[in-house]
Coordinates of C-alpha atoms in Angstrom, one line a residue:
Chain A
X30 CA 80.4 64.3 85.9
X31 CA 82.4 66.8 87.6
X32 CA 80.8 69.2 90.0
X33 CA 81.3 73.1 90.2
X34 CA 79.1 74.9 93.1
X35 CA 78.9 78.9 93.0
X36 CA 77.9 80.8 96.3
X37 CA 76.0 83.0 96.7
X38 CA 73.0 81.8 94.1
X39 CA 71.9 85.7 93.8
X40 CA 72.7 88.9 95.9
X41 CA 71.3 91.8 95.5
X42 CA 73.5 95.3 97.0
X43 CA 73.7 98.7 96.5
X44 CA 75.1 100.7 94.1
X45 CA 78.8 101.4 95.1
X46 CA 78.9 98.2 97.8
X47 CA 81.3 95.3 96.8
X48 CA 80.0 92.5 96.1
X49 CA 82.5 88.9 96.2
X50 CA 81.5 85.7 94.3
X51 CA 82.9 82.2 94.8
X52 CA 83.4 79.4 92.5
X53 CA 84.3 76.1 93.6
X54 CA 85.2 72.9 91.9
X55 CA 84.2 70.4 94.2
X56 CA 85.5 66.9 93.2
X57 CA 88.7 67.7 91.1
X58 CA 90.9 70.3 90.8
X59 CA 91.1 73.0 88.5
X60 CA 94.4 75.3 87.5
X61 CA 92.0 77.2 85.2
X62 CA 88.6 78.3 85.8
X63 CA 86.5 81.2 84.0
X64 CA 84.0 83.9 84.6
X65 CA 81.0 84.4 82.2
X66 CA 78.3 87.3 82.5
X67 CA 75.2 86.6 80.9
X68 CA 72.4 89.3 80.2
X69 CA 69.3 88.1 79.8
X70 CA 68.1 86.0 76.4
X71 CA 71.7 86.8 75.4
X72 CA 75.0 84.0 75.3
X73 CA 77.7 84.2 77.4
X74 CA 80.5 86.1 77.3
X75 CA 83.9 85.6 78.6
X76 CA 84.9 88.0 81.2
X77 CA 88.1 86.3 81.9
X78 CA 90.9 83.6 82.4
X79 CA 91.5 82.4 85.9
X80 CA 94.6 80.8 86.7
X81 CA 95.9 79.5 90.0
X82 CA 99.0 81.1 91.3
X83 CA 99.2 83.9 88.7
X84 CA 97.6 86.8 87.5
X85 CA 94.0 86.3 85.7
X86 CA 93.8 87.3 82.2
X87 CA 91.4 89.7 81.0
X88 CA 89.1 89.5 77.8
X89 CA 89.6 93.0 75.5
X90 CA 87.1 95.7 77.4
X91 CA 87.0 93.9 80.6
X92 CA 88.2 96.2 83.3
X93 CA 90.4 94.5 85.3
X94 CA 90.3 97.1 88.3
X95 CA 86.4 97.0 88.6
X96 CA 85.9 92.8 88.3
X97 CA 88.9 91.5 91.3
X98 CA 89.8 87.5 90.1
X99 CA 91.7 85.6 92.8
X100 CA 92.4 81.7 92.0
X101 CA 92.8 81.3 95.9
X102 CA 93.5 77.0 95.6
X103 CA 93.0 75.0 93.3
X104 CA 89.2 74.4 93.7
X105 CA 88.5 78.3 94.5
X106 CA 88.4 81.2 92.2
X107 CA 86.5 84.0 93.6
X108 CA 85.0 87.1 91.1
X109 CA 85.0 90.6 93.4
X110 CA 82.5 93.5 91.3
X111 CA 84.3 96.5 92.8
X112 CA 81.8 99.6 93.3
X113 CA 79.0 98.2 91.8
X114 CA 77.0 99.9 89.8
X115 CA 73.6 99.0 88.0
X116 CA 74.7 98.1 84.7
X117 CA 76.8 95.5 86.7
X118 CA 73.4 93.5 86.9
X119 CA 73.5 90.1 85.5
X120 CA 74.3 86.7 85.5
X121 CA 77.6 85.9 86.1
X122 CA 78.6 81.9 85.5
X123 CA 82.2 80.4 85.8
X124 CA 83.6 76.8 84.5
X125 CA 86.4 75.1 85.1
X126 CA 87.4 71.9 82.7
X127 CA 87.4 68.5 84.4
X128 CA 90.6 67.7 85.8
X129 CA 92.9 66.1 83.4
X130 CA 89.7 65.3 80.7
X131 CA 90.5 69.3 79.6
X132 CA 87.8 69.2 76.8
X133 CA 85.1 68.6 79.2
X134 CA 84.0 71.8 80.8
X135 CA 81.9 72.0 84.0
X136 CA 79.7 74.9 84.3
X137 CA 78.9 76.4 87.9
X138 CA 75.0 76.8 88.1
X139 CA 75.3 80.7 88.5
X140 CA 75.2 83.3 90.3
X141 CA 72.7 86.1 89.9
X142 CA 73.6 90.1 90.7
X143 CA 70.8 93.2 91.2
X144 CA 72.6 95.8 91.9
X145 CA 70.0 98.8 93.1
Chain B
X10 CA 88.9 85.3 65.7
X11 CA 86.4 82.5 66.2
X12 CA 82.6 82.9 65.9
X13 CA 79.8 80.7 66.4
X14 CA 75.9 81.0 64.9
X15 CA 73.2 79.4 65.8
X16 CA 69.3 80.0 64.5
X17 CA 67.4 81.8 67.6
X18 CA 64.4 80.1 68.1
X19 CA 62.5 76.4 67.5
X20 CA 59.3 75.1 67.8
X21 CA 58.4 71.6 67.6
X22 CA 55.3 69.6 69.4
X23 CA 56.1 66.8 71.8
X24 CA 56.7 63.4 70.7
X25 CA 58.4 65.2 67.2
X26 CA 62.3 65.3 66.5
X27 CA 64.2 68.4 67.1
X28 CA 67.1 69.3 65.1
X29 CA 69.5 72.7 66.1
X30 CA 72.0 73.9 63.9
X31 CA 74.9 75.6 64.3
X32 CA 77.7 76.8 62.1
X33 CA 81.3 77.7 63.4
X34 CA 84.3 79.0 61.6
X35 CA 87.4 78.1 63.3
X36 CA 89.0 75.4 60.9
X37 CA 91.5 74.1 63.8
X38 CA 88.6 73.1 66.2
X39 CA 89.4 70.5 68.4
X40 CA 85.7 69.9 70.3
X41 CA 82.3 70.7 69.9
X42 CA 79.7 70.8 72.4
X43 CA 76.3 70.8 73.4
X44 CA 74.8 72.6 76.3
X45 CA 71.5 73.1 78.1
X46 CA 70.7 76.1 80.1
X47 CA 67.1 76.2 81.6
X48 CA 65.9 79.1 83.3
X49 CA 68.2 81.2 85.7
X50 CA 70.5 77.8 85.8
X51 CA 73.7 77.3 84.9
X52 CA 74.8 75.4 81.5
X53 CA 74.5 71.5 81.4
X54 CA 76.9 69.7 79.5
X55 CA 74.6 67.7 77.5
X56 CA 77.3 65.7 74.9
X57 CA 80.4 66.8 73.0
X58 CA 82.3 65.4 69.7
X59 CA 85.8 65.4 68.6
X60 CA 86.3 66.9 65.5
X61 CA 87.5 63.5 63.8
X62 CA 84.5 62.1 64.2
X63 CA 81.3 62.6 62.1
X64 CA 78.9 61.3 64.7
X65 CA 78.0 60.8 68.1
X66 CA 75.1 59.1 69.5
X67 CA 74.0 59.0 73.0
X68 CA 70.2 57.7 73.8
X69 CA 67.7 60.2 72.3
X70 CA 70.5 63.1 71.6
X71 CA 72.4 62.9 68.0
X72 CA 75.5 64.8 67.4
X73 CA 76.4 65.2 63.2
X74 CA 79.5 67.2 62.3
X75 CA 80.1 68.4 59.0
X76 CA 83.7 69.4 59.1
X77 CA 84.2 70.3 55.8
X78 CA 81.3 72.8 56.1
X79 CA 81.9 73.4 59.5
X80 CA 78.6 72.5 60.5
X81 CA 77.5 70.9 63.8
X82 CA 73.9 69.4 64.8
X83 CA 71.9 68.3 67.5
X84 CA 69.0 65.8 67.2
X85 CA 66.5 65.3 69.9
X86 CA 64.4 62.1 69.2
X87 CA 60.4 62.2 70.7
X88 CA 61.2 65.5 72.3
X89 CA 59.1 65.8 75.7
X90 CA 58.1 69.3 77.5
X91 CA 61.0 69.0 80.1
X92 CA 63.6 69.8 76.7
X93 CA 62.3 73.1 76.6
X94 CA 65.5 75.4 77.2
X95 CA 68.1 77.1 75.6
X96 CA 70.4 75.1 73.8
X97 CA 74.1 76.2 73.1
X98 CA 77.0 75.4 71.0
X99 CA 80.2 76.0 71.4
X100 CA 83.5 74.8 70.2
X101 CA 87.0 74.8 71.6
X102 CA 90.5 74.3 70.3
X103 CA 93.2 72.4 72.8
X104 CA 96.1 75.0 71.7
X105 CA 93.8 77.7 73.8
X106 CA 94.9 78.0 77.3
X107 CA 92.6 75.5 79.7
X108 CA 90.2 74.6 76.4
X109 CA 88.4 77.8 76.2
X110 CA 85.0 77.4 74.6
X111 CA 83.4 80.1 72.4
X112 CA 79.6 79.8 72.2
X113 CA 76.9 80.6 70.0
X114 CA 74.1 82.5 70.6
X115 CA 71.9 80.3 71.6
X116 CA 68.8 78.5 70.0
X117 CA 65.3 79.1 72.3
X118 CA 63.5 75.5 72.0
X119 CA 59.8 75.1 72.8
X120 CA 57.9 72.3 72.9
X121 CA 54.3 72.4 72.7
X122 CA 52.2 69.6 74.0

């Protein structure tokens, strides 16, 4: 299957520090990705649309000043938490679907934020 | 707008058959999916099924989908100790933008030796 990489794995930073996360698709190319945050023993939730040469769309109470989306290429879309704060703490995931199978979705294998 | 249940948690010992559950209630699904999330890793996409199709088969995993009910299923035949995760559903509908997928809760198995 398709292959979706996420750097870094974790970070941990301090509160008010920025703190930039990549996801990449690695074998195909991907117009849309999208960021999930996870909190623990919970499901994901959809932060946000990512979509290559236009603006990212936002899911209803997502703010869209504090979590920075940039579809850079079409196998980068980067996630930026703005003045991090500790409830910012969690496990953010993105996915992109395969190419031109659409209904397959590739999951990247996380990326995990402590912010202190 | 669309929501997705699953049961929380499932015990079975090894060897036995596992069945998750989940219930959805978007009529105009297109797919429905399976995936496995182990601890502080990403999601796996174990299987999918379209939603003209009533079942799905692959090795020791069994898909059923009860559209009319809206119910979807995943069997695990002679579940071993390494299936212990998380397992999630979701579904998706090809008119949303880049096949969104809405997911369930999740359903904790365990699998005692």
């Amino acid at each position: 299957g398709a292959v979706v990489s996420q750097h870094p794995s974790w970070v941990i930073c301090k509160s008010g520090t920025s703190v930039k996360i990549e996801c990449r698709s690695l074998d195909f190319q991907a117009t849309t990705m999208f960021w999930y945050r996870q909190f623990p023993k919970q499901s994901l939730m959809l932060m946000a649309t990512s979509n290559e040469g236009s603006k990212a769309t936002y899911e209803q109470g997502v703010e869209k000043d504090k979590f920075l989306i940039n579809h850079a290429s079409l196998t980068l879309s980067t996630l930026t938490v703005t003045s991090a704060h500790p409830e910012d703490s969690s496990f953010y995931i993105c996915s992109a679907p395969a190419g031109g199978r659409t209904y397959e979705q590739y999951f990247g294998p996380g990326t995990r934020l402590t912010v202190t | 707008g669309e929501d997705v249940e699953q049961s929380l948690f499932l015990s079975v010992r090894e060897g036995d058959s596992s069945v998750i559950n989940c219930t959805y209630t978007d009529s105009s699904s297109t797919y429905l999916y399976w995936y496995k999330q182990e601890p502080g890793a990403g999601l796996q996409l174990l299987t999918y099924i379209f939603s003209n199709m009533d079942m799905k088969q692959d090795q020791r995993l069994t898909v059923l989908l009860n559209k009319k009910d809206k119910h979807l299923s995943l069997r695990i035949a002679d579940t071993q100790t390494g299936d212990s995760a998380i397992y999630f559903c979701a579904e998706s509908n090809k008119t949303r933008a880049g096949n969104m997928l809405t997911f369930g809760g999740g359903t904790r198995l365990m699998v005692k030796p």
